[in-house]
Short mmCIF file of C-alpha atoms and ligand atoms in Angstrom, two decimals:
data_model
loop_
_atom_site.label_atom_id
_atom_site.label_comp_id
_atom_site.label_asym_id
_atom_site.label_seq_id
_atom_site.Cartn_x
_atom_site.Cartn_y
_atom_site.Cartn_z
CA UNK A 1 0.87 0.34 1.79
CA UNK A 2 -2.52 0.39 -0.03
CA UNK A 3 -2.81 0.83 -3.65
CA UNK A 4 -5.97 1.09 -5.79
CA UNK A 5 -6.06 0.16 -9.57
CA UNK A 6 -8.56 1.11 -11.83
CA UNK A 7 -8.52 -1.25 -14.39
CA UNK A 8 -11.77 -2.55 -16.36
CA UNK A 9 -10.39 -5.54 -17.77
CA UNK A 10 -10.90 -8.21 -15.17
CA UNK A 11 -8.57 -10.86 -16.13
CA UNK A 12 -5.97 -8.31 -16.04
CA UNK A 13 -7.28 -6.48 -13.18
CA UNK A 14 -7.04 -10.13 -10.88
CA UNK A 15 -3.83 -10.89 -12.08
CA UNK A 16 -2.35 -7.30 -10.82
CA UNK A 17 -4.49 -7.61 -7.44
CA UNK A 18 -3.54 -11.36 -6.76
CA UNK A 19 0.20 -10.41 -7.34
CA UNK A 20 0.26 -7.79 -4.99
CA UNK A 21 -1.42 -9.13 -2.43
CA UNK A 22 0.66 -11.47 -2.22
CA UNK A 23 3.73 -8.98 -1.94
CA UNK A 24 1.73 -7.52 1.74
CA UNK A 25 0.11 -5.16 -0.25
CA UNK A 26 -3.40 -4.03 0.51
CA UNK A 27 -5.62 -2.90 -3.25
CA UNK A 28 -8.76 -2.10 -3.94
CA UNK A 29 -9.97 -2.67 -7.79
CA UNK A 30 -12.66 -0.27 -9.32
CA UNK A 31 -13.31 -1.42 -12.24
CA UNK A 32 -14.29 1.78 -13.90
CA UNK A 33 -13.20 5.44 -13.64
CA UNK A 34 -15.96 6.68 -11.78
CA UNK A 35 -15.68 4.28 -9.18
CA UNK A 36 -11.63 5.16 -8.67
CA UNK A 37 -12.62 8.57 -8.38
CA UNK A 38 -15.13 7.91 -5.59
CA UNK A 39 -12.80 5.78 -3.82
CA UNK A 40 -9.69 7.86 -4.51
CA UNK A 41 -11.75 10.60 -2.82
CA UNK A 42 -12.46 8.86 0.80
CA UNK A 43 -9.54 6.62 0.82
CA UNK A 44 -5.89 7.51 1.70
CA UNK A 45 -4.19 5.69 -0.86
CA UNK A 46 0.11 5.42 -1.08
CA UNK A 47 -0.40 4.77 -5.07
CA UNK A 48 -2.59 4.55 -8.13
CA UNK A 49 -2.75 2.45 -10.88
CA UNK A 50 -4.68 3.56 -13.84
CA UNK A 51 -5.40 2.03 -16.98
CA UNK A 52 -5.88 4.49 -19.71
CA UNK A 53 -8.35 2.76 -21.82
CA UNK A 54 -11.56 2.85 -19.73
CA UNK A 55 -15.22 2.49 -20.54
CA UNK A 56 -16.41 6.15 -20.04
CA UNK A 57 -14.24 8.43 -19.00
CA UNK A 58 -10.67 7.44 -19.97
CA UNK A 59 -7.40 7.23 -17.58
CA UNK A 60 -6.27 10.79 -18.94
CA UNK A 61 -9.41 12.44 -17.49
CA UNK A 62 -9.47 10.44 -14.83
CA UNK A 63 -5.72 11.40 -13.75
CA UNK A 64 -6.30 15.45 -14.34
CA UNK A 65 -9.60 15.24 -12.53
CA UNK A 66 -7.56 13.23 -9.69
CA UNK A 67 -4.96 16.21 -9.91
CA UNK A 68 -7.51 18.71 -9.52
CA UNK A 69 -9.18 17.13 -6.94
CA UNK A 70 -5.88 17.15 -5.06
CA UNK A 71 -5.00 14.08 -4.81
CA UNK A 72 -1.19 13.77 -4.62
CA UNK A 73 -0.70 9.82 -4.59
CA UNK A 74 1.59 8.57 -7.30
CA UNK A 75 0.08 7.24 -10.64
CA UNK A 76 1.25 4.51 -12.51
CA UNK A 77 -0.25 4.88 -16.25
CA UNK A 78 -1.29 1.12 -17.72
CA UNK A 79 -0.70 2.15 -21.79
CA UNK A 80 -1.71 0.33 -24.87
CA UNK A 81 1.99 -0.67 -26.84
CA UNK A 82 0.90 1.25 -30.25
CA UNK A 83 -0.14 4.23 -28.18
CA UNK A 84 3.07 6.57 -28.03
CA UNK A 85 0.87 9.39 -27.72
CA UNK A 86 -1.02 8.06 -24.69
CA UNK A 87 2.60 8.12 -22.45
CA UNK A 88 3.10 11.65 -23.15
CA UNK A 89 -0.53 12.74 -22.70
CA UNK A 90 -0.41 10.40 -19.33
CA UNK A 91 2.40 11.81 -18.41
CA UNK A 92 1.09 15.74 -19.02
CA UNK A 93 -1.60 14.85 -17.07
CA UNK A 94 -0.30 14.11 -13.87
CA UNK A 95 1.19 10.28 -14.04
CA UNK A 96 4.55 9.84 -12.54
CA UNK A 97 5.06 6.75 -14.67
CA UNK A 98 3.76 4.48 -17.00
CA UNK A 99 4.40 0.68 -17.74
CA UNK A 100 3.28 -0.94 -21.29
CA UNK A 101 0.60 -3.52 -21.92
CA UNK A 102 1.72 -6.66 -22.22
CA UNK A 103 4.03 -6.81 -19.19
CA UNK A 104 5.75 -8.78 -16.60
CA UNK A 105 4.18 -9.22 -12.98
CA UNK A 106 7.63 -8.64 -11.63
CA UNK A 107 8.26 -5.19 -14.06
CA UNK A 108 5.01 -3.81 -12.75
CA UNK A 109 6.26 -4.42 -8.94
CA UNK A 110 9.53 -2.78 -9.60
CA UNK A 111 7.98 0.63 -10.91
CA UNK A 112 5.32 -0.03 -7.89
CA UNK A 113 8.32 -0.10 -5.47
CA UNK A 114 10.22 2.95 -7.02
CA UNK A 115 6.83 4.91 -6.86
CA UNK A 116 6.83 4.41 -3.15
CA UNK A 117 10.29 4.79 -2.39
CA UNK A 118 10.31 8.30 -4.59
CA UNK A 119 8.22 9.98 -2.07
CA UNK A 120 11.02 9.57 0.50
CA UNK A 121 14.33 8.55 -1.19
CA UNK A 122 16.73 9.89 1.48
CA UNK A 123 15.50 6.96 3.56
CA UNK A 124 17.40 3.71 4.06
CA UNK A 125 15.14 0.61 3.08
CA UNK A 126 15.48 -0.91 7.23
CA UNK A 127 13.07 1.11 9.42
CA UNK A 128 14.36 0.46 13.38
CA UNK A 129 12.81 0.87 16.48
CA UNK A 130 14.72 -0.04 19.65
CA UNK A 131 16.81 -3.21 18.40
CA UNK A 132 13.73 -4.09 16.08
CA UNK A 133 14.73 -3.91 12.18
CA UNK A 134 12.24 -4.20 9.40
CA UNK A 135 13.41 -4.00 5.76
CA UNK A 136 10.95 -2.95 3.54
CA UNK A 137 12.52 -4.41 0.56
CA UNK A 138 13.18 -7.77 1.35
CA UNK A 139 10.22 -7.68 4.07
CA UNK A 140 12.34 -9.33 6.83
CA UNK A 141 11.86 -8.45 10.40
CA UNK A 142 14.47 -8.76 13.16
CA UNK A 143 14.19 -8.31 16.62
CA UNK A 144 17.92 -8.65 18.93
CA UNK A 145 18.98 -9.80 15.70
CA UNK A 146 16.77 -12.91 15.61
CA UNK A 147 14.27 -13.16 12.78
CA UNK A 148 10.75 -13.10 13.06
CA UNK A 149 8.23 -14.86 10.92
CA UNK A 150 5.49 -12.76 10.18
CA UNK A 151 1.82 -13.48 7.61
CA UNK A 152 1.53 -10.52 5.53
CA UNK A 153 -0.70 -8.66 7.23
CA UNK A 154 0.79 -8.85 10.63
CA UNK A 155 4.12 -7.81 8.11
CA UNK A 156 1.65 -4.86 6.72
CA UNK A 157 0.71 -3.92 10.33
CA UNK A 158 3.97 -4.08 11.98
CA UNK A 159 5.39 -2.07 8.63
CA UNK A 160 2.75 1.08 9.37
CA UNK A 161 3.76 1.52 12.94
CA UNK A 162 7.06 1.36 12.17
CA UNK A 163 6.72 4.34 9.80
CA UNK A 164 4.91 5.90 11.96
CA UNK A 165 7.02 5.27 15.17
CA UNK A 166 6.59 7.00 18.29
CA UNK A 167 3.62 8.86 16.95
CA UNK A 168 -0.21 7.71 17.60
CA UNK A 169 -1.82 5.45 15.06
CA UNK A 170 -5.76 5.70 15.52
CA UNK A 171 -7.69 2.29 14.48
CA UNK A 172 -9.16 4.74 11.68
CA UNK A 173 -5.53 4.84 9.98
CA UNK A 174 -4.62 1.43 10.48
CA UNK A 175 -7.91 0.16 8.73
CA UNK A 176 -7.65 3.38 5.91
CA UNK A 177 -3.78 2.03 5.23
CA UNK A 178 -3.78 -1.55 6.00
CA UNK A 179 -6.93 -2.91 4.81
CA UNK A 180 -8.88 -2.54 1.83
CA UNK A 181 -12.65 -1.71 1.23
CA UNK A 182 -13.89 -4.59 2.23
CA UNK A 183 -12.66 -4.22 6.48
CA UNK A 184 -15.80 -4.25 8.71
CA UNK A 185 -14.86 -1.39 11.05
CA UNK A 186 -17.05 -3.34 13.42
CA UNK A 187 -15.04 -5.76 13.94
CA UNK A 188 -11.79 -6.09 16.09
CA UNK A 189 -9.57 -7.40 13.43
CA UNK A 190 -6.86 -5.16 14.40
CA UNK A 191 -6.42 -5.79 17.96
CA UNK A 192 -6.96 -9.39 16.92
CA UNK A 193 -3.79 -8.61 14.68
CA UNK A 194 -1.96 -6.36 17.32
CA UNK A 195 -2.00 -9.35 19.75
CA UNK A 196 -0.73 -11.55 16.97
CA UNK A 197 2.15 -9.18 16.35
CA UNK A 198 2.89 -8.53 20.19
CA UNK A 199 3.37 -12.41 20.45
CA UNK A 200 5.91 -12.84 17.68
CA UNK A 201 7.52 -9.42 18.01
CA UNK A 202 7.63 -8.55 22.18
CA UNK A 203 6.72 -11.90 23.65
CA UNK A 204 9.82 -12.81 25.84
CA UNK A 205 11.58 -9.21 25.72
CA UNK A 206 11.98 -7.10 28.51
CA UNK A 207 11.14 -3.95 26.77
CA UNK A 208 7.66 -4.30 25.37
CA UNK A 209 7.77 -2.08 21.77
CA UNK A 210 3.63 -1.87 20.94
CA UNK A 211 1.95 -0.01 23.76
CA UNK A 212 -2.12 0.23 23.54
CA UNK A 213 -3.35 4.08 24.54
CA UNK A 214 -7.06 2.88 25.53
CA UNK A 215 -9.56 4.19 23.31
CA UNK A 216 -7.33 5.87 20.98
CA UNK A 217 -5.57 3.26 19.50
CA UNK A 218 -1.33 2.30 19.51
CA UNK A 219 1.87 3.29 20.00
CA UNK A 220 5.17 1.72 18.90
CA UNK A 221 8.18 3.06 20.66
CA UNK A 222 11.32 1.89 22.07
CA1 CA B 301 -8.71 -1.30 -19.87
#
């Protein structure tokens, strides 16, 4: 899942980025509103995170011009606490919720996580492919109903095939959803990661779950 917060205040911009990263999620930070709209524009993000005070254009532009523009992700509103007004204009324009400055790391993940899940709430939490289980809330990964010990981004990789089981997944989407603006599309990170992730997740099965289509990119199917 990739997320991009626009967010001028550094200290508070690291803290937000360090914290997620560490929960397998992939961010960019712009630290201004023009650069979230340019990268809002050429990258497929799952969620935004936009501070409302901004030098420039402020997060309520920002969001209606991201509305306008399109853009359907969900946005998370960062508000000043002596700024009622600010929630209901955020909300007007566009923000599906909105979390108030100061807060806790772990109250910023759990809007984060309800975001996501909105967009598909019928689902169960445990994606499964074949008698491979991933649960996307607790991020552990099963396989015959042994676990597997994954790094986070093998658990980021493995996590957008699953989604996107039995379907294609070009390199192009894997490095748009999986890693942030600073992947070198020249390199060949992801098959470097897709071997990692075949030797912990099909390594010693019979039934081999990530298939390569040559030249197009991979397949994960039971
Ligand atoms: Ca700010």
């Amino acid at each position: 899942m990739r997320i991009l917060l626009i967010e001028d205040e550094r200290k508070i911009a690291s803290f937000i980025e360090r914290g997620l990263k560490e929960e397998d999620y992939c961010i960019d930070v712009a630290g201004d509103g023009a650069k979230g709209l340019f990268l809002a524009e050429i990258n497929p993000y799952d969620l935004i995170i936009l501070d409302i005070m901004l030098p420039g254009k402020d997060g309520i532009s920002i969001c209606r011009e991201l509305r306008d523009k399109k853009i359907s992700a969900p946005i998370l509103m960062l508000t000043a606490r002596d700024r009622v007004h600010d929630k209901v204009r955020g909300l007007n324009s566009g923000a599906d919720d909105y979390l108030t400055k100061p807060f806790a790391f772990d109250e910023l993940l759990a809007r984060v996580r309800a975001l996501l899940r909105r967009r598909d709430d019928t689902k169960s939490p445990i994606l499964k492919v074949a008698d491979l289980e991933l649960d996307q809330l607790t991020h552990k990964i099963r396989r015959a109903g042994r676990e597997i010990d994954l790094s986070s981004k093998e658990y980021a990789l493995l996590e957008y095939l699953m989604i996107h089981a039995h379907q294609v997944v070009t390199r192009t989407m894997i490095s748009e959803h999986v890693w942030n603006e600073d992947f070198d599309s020249f390199t060949n990170v992801i098959d470097v990661y897709i071997n990692y992730l075949r030797n912990k997740v099909d390594k010693g099965f019979e039934k081999q779950l990530i298939h390569t289509l040559r030249g197009t990119g991979y397949i994960l199917k039971g």
